[in-house]
XYZ file of C-alpha atoms in Angstrom:
539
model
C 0.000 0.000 0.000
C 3.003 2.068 0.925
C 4.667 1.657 -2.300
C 1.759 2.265 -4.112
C 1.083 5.864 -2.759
C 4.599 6.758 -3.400
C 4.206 6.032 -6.796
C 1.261 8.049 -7.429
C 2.779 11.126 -5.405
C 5.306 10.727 -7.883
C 3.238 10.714 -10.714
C 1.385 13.439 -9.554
C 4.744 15.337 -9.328
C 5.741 13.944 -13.094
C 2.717 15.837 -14.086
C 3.334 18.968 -12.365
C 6.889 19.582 -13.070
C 6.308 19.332 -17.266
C 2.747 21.143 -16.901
C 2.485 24.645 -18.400
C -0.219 26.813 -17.624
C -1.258 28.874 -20.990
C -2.908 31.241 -18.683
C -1.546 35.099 -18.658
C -2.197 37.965 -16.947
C -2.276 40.887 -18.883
C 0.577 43.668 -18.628
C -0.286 46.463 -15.607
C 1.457 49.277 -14.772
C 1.149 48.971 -11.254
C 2.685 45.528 -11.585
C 7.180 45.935 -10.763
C 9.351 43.046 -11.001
C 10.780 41.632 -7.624
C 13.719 39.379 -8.371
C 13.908 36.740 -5.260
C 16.925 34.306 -5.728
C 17.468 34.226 -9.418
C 13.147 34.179 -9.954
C 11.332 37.213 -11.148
C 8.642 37.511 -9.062
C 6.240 40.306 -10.551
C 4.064 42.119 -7.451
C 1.946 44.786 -7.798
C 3.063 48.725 -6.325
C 0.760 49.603 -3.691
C -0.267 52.645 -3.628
C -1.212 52.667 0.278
C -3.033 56.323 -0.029
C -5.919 54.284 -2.133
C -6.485 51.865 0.589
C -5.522 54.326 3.731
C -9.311 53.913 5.027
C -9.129 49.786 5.293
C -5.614 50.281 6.391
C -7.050 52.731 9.310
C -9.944 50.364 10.069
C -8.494 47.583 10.149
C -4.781 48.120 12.207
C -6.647 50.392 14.738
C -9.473 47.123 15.332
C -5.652 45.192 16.111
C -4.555 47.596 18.494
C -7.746 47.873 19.928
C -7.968 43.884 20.506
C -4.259 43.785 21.765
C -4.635 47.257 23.951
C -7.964 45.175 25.632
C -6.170 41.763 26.106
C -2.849 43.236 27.786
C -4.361 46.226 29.916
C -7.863 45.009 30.414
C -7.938 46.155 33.725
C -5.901 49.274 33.773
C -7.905 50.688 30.480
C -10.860 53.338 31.352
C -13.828 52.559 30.305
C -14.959 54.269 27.670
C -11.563 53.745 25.959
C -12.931 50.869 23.149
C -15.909 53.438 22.418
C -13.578 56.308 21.773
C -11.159 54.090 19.941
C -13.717 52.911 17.532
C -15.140 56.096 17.376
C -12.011 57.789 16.298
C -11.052 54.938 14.420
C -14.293 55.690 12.261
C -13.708 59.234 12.301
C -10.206 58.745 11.101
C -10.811 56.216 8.455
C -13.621 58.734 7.135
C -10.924 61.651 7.016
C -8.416 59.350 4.854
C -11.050 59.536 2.058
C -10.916 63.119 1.498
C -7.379 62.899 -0.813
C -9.103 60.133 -3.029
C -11.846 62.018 -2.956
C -9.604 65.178 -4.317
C -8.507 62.903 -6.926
C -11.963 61.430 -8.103
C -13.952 65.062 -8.074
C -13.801 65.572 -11.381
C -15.169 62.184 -11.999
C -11.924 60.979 -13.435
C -11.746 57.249 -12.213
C -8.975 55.017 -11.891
C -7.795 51.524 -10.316
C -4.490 50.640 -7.956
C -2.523 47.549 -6.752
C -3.062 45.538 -9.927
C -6.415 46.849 -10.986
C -7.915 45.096 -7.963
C -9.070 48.199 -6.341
C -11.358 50.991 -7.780
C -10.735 54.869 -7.143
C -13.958 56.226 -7.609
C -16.191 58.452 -6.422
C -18.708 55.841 -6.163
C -16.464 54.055 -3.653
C -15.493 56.903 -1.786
C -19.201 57.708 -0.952
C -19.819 54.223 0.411
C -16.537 54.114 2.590
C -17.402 57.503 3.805
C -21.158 56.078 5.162
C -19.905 52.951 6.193
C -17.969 54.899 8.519
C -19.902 57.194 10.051
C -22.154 54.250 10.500
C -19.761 52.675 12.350
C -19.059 55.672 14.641
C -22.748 55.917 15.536
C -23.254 52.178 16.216
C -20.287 52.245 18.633
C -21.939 54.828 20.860
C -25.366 52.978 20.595
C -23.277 49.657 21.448
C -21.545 51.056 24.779
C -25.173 52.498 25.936
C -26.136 48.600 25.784
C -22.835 47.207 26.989
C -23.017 48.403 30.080
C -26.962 48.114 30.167
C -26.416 44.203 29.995
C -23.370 44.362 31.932
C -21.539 42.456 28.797
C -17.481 43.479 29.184
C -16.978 42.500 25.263
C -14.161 44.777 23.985
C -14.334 42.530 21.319
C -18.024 43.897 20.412
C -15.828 46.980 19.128
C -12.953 45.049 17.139
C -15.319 43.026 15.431
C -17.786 45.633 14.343
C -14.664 47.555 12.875
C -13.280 44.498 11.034
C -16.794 43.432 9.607
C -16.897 47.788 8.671
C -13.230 46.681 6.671
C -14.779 44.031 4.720
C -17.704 46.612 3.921
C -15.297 48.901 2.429
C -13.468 46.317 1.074
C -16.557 45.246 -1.593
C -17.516 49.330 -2.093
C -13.774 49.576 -3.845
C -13.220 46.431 -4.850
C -12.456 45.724 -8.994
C -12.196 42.246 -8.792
C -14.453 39.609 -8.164
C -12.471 37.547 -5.540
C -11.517 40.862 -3.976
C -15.151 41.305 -3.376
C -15.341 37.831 -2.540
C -12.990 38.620 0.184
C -14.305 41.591 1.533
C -17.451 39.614 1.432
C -16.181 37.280 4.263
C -14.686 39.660 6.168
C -17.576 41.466 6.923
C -19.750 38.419 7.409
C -17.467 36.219 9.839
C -17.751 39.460 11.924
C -21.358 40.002 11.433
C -22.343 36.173 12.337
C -20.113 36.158 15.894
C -21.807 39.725 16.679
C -25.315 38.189 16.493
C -24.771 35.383 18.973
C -22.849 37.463 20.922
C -25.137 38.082 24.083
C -24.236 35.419 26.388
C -27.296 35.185 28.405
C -29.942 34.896 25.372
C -30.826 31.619 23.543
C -31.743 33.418 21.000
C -28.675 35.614 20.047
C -27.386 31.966 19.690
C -30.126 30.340 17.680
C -30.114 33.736 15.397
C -26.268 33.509 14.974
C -26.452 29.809 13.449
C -28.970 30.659 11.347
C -27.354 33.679 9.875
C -24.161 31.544 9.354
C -25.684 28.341 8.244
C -27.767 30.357 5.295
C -24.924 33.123 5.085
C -22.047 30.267 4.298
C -24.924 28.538 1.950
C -25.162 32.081 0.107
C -21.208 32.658 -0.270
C -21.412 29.132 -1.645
C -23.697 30.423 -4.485
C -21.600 33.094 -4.940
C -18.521 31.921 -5.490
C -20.023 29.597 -7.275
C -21.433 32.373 -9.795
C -17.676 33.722 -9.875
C -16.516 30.744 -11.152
C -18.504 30.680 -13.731
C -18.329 33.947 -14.700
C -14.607 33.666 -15.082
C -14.856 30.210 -16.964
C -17.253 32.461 -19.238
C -15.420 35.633 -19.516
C -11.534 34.528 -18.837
C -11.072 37.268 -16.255
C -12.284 37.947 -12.880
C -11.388 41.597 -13.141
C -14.245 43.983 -13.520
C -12.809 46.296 -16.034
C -11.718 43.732 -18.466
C -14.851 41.826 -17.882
C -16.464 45.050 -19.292
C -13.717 45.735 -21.776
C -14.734 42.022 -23.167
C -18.130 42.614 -23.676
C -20.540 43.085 -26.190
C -23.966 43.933 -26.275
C -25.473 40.443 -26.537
C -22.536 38.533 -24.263
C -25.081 37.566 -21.604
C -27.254 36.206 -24.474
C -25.430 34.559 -26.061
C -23.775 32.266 -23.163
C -25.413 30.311 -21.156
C -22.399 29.987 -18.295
C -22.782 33.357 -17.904
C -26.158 33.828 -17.646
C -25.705 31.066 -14.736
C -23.121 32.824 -13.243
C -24.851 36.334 -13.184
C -28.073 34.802 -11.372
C -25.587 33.370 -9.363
C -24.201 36.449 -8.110
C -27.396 37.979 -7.882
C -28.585 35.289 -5.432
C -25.692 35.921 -3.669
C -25.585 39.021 -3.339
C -29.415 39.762 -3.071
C -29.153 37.410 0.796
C -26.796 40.124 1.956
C -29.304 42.876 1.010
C -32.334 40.771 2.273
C -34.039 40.984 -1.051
C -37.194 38.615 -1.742
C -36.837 35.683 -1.777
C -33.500 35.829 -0.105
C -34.607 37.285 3.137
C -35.601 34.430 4.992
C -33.150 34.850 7.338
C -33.678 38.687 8.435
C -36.737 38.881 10.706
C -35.423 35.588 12.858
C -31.770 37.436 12.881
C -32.689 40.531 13.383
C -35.216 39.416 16.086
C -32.598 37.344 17.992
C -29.339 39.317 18.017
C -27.956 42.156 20.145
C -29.790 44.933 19.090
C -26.279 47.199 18.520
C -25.385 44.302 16.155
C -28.898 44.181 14.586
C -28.208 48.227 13.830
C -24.643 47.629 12.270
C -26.164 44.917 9.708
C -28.949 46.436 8.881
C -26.932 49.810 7.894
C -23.556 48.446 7.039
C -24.094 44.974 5.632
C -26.813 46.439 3.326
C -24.633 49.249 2.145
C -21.829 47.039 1.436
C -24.173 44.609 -0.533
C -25.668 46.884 -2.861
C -22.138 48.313 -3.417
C -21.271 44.707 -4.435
C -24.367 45.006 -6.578
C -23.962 47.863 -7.753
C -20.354 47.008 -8.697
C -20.897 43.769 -10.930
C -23.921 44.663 -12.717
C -23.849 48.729 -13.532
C -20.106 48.813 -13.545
C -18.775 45.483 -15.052
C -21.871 44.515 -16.880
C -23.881 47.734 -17.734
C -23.718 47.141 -21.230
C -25.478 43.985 -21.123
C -28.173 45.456 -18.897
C -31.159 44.346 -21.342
C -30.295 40.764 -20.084
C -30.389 41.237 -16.203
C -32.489 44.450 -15.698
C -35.825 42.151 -15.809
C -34.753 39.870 -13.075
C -33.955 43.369 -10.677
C -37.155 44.735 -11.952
C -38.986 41.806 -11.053
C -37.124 41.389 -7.302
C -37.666 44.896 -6.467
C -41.283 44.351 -6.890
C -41.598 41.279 -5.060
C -39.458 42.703 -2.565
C -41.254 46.166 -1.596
C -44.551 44.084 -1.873
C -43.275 41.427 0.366
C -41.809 43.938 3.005
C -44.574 45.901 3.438
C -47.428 43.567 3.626
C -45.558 41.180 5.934
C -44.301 43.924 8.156
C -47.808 45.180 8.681
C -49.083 42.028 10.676
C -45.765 41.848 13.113
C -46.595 42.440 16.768
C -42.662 42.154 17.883
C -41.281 45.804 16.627
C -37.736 44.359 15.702
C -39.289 41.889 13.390
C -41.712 45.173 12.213
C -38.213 46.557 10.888
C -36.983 43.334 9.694
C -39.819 43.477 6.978
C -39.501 47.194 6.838
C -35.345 46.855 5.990
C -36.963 44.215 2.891
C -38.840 46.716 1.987
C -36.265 49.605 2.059
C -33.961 47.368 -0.131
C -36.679 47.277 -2.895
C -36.688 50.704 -2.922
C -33.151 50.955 -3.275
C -32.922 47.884 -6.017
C -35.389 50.878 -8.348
C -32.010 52.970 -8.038
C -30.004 49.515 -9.664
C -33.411 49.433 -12.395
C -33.041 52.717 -13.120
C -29.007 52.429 -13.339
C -29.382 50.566 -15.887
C -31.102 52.610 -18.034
C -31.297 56.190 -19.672
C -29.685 57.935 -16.553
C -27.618 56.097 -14.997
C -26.149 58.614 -12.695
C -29.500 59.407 -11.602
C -30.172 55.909 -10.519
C -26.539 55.714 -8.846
C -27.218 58.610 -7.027
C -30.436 58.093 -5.922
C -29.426 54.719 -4.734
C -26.353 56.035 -2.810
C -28.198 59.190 -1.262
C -30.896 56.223 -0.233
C -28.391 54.116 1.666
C -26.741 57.143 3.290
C -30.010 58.486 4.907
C -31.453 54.829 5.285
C -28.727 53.650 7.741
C -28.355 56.592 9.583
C -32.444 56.246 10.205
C -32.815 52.628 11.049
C -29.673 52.645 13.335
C -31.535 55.761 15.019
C -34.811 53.227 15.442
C -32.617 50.801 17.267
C -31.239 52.941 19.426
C -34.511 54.060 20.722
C -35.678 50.435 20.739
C -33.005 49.209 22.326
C -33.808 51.651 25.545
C -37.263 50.977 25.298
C -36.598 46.782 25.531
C -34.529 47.524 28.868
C -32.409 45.015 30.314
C -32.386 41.869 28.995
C -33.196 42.993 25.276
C -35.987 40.032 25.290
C -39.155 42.334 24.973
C -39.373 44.509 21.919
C -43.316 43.896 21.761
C -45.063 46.796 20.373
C -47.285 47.202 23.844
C -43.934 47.901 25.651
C -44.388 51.274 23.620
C -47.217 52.071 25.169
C -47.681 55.499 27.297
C -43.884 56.328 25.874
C -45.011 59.887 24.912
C -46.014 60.652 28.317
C -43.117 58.490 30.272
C -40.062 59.869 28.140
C -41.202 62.531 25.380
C -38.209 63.179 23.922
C -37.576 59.806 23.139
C -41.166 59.510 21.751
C -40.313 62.335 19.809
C -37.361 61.881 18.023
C -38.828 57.776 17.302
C -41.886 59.318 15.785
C -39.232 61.336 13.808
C -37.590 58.344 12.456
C -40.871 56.201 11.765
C -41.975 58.582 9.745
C -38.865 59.350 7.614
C -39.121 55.277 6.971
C -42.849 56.208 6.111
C -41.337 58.779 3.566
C -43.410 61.569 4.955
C -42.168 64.968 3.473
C -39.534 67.065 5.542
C -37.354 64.082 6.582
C -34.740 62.533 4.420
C -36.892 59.540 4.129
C -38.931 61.446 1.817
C -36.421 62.870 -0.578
C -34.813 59.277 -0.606
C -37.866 57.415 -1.580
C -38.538 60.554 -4.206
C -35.052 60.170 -5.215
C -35.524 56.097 -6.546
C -39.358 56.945 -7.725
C -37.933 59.703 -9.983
C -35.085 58.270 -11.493
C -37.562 54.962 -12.740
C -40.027 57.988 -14.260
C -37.445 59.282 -16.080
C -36.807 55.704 -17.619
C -39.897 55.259 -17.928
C -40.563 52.298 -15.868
C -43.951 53.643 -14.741
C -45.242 50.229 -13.523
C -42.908 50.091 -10.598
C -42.965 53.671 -9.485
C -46.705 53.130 -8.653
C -45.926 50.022 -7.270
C -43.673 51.520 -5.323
C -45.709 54.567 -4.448
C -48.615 51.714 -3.196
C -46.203 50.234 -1.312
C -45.056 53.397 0.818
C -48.606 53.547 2.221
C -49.053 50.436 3.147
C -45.869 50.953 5.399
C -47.139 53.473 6.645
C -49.915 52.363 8.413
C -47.785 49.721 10.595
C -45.422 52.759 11.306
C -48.178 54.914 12.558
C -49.082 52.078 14.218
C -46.503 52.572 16.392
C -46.688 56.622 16.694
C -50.361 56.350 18.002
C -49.567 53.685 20.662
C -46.781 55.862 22.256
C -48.939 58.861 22.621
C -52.251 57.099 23.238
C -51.344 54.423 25.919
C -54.277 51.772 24.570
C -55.217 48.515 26.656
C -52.612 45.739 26.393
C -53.746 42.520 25.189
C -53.650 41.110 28.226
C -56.376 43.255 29.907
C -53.856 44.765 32.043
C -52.729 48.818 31.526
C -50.917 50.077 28.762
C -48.786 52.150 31.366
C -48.776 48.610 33.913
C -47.028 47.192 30.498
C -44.716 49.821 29.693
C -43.331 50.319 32.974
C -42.706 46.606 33.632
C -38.816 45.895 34.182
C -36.138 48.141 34.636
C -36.426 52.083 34.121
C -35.083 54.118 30.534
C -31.850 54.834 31.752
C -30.071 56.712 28.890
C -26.275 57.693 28.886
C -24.623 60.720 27.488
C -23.559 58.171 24.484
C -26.634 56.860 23.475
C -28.111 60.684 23.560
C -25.501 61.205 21.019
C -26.263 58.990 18.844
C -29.581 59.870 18.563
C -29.250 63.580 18.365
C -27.071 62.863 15.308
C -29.060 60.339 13.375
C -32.750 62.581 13.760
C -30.369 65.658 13.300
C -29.259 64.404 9.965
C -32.934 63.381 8.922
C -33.729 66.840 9.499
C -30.980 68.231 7.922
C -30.820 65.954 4.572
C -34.729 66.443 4.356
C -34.547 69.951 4.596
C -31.917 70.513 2.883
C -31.202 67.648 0.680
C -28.648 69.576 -1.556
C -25.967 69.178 1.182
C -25.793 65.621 0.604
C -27.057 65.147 -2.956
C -23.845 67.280 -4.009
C -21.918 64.452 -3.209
C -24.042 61.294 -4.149
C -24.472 63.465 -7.794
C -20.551 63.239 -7.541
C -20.148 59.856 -6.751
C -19.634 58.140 -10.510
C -19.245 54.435 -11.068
C-alpha cells in the first residue's frame, strides 16, 4: 500500500513539473518586477493612499484587541468606544485625498487593478464609517446596560466595517469575494454574541448556516463567470463585452443569477430574506443596527459594482430579473411587516422593503440615466442607515435590560413616560414612512424619480402603493406611544410599559440619537448638502 502511494505522489509530481499553464495575466502598470533568488517575481506597487481607510480600520481594530487583552484592567472605560469612534472618524478623514482625486469624476484603479478609485467608492466608505461611529456609541449604551465586558463587540464591528469597504472599492471579483467574508465572519459572531440569550445563539447559526450557503452560491457564480469571460477583473470583464454577451452564453447567464442570489441574501431581497426577521429578532440589538446599515450598504455596493459597472452594457439581459425582485421585494416587506406584533421583526420586513426601494435605483441604473439611478441609490443608503440605526437605538432603551421584549405594547404610554424619546422615534418612523420634511422622503422621491425618467412607470406606482401600506404599521406605532391603549392582556398600557427596569439613557446613546434625527432633518430639509456628493459619486 506504501509503495503504491509513493508512486502516485510521484506521478502526480511527473505531471506537475512538465505542466504549463497557458494562462496570462495581462501587462499592468502597477505591476514591478521583484527578483527573489534568481526568480522574477512580478508584485503589484501599492499605492497605500488608495487603501488608507481599510488600512485605518483595520490596524486600529488590532490595536484595539491587543490594547484590551494586555491592559484590560488598567484601560478606562470608555476607551474601546472612543477608539472605535475615532477609528471611524479617522478612516472617514483618509477619504478626502481620493476624494480630491476622483472630483472631477476621473476614475482610476491601484494595486493591480484590484481596487477601484472612484467616487462611487469613496461615498460608500465615507457612510460605512460614520455608521460605524454611531453604532459604537449605541453599542456602549447597551454594553453596560447588559453588563456584557466584550471589547471585542468593538474590534469586530470595525473588522466586519473593513470588509464593507473592502466590496464598495473592490475591482475584482475575488476581492469582493474577500471583503465579502470579512464582513460576514464578523457580522455572524456579533449576532450570537449576548451570552445570556438563547436566542442571540439560535439567530447567529442561522445567519451563518444560510450566510455560508449564500457565499457558496456566490462563489459559485464567480466561477462561472470567469470560466465564461476569462477574467475575474471587472474592467476587463467590461472591456470584453458586447452587447449580446449575456445572451449569447449560457455559463454566464448562470453565473450572473448566481451572483445575484448571492448578493441579493446580503441585502435581504425577496426571496433571499428568509433569514432577516429571525436574525434581526434574535441578536444584540447594537449588532442588529450595524447589519442592517452596514451589511446592506456594502451589498448593494457589491451590486452595484458587478452589474452597472462590469456589466452595464449587457443590462437588457439582467435588468428584468432586478425589476422583477424589487417588486416582489417592496410588496413582500410591506405587507408582511404590517401584521408583526414584535417591533424588531416590524423593521426586519420594513429593511426588505427599504432594499426594494433601493434595487429601483439599480433598475433605473441601468437605463437612460444612470447617474441618476446611482445617485439616488447612494443618497438612499446614506439616509437609510443613519435612520434605522436611530430606530434601534430608541428600541433598544425601550426593551430595557435583557433585550428580550421589543413587543409593540412595551411602547405604550412612551409619549407621556419619556417625550423626547417619543419624539425623536416618531421622527424616524416617519422618515421610513417617507413623509415629506425628513430625508426619508427625498430618498424614496429620489428612486421613484429616477424609474419615471426611464420610464418604468409600472414600478414607481408600485412603489408609491407600497409606501402607504408601510405606513400604516409605522403609525401604528406613533399612536400607541402617545395614546397608551389597553394591552392585550387586559392589564394597563402604562402597567405594560413600565414593567422591568427604568429608561436609563447615557450621554452616548443621547448622542447617537441627536445625530441620526439631526441628519434626517438636515438631509430632508436641505437635501442639496448631501445630494452634491451622491451626484458626484460616478461608477
Amino acid at each position: 500500500m506504501i509503495s503504491s502511494l509513493m508512486n502516485s505522489l510521484n506521478s502526480v509530481n511527473s505531471l506537475v513539473a512538465v505542466s504549463r499553464f497557458p494562462f496570462q495575466a495581462p501587462p499592468d502598470p502597477s505591476l514591478v518586477p521583484a527578483t527573489t533568488g534568481g526568480a522574477e517575481l512580478v508584485t503589484p506597487a501599492i499605492d497605500w493612499v488608495s487603501i488608507a481607510p481599510i488600512t485605518v480600520l483595520v490596524a486600529s481594530a488590532f490595536v484595539l484587541l491587543v490594547a484590551s487583552a494586555l491592559l484590560r484592567d488598567r484601560l478606562p472605560k470608555p476607551f474601546m468606544v472612543v477608539g472605535t469612534v475615532a477609528t471611524a472618524v479617522g478612516a472617514g478623514l483618509a477619504t478626502i485625498p481620493l476624494w480630491n482625486r476622483v472630483t472631477d469624476g476621473t476614475n482610476a484603479t491601484t494595486i493591480g487593478s484590484a481596487i477601484s478609485v472612484d467616487g462611487f467608492g469613496v461615498f460608500v466608505t465615507v457612510a460605512i464609517c460614520v455608521f460605524v461611529a454611531i453604532a459604537a456609541l449605541m453599542a456602549d449604551d447597551y454594553l453596560r446596560r447588559e453588563k456584557m465586558a466584550h471589547p471585542e463587540f468593538f474590534v469586530l464591528m470595525l473588522l466586519s466595517a473593513a470588509g464593507g469597504v473592502v466590496m464598495a472599492v473592490a475591482n475584482d471579483l475575488i476581492v469582493l469575494f474577500l471583503g465579502l467574508e470579512i464582513l460576514s465572519i464578523a457580522l455572524y459572531v456579533l449576532a450570537g454574541s449576548h451570552p445570556k440569550r438563547e436566542e442571540s445563539k439560535e439567530s447567529a447559526l442561522k445567519y451563518f448556516v444560510l450566510g455560508a450557503f449564500s457565499s457558496a452560491v456566490l462563489l459559485y457564480g464567480m466561477a462561472l463567470v470567469y470560466g465564461a469571460t476569462g477574467s475575474t477583473n471587472l474592467s476587463e470583464i467590461r472591456a470584453g463585452g458586447g452587447p449580446v454577451l449575456i445572451s449569447s452564453d449560457p455559463i454566464l447567464i448562470a453565473g450572473l443569477v448566481l451572483l445575484i442570489v448571492g448578493l441579493g441574501f446580503k441585502v435581504a431581497a425577496v426571496p433571499f430574506h428568509m433569514w432577516t426577521p429571525d436574525v434581526y429578532q434574535g441578536s444584540p440589538t447594537p449588532a442588529t443596527a450595524f447589519m442592517a446599515a452596514v451589511a446592506k450598504a456594502a451589498g448593494f455596493a457589491g451590486l452595484f459594482r458587478i452589474l452597472v459597472s462590469a456589466l452595464g452594457s449587457e443590462s437588457t439581459d439582467w435588468r428584468p430579473i432586478i425589476w422583477v425582485i424589487a417588486v416582489i421585494t417592496m410588496l413582500v416587506g410591506s405587507i408582511l411587516a404590517v401584521v408583526q406584533t414584535d417591533v424588531k421583526r416590524m423593521m426586519a420586513y420594513s429593511s426588505i422593503s427599504h432594499a426594494g426601494f433601493i434595487l429601483i435605483g439599480l433598475d433605473s441604473a441601468a437605463g437612460r440615466v444612470q447617474e441618476k439611478g446611482v445617485s439616488s441609490a447612494l443618497f438612499y443608503l446614506f439616509t437609510y442607515g443613519l435612520i434605522v440605526i436611530g430606530s434601534f437605538t430608541v428600541i433598544s432603551i425601550v426593551a430595557g435590560s435583557g433585550d428580550a421584549d421589543h413587543s409593540i405594547d412595551r411602547f405604550s404610554g412612551l409619549g407621556q413616560r419619556r417625550p423626547a424619546l417619543a419624539i425623536v422615534f416618531t421622527l424616524f418612523l416617519l422618515a421610513q414612512a417617507g413623509i415629506p420634511g425628513t430625508s426619508g422622503f427625498i430618498a424614496k422621491f429620489g428612486v421613484i424619480s429616477a424609474a419615471v425618467d426611464t420610464k418604468s412607470y409600472a414600478i414607481a406606482i408600485i412603489a408609491m402603493l407600497c409606501a402607504v401600506i408601510a405606513a400604516s404599521f409605522y403609525l401604528r406605532i406613533v399612536m400607541r406611544m402617545f395614546t397608551g391603549e389597553v394591552a392585550v392582556d387586559g392589564s394597563s398600557a402604562a402597567e405594560v410599559a413600565t414593567s422591568g427596569s427604568a429608561l436609563h439613557i447615557s450621554a452616548g446613546a443621547w448622542l447617537a440619537i441627536a445625530i441620526c434625527a439631526g441628519a434626517t432633518l438636515l438631509f430632508g430639509l436641505l437635501p442639496q448638502l448631501l445630494l452634491h456628493f451622491a451626484d458626484r459619486a460616478f461608477l
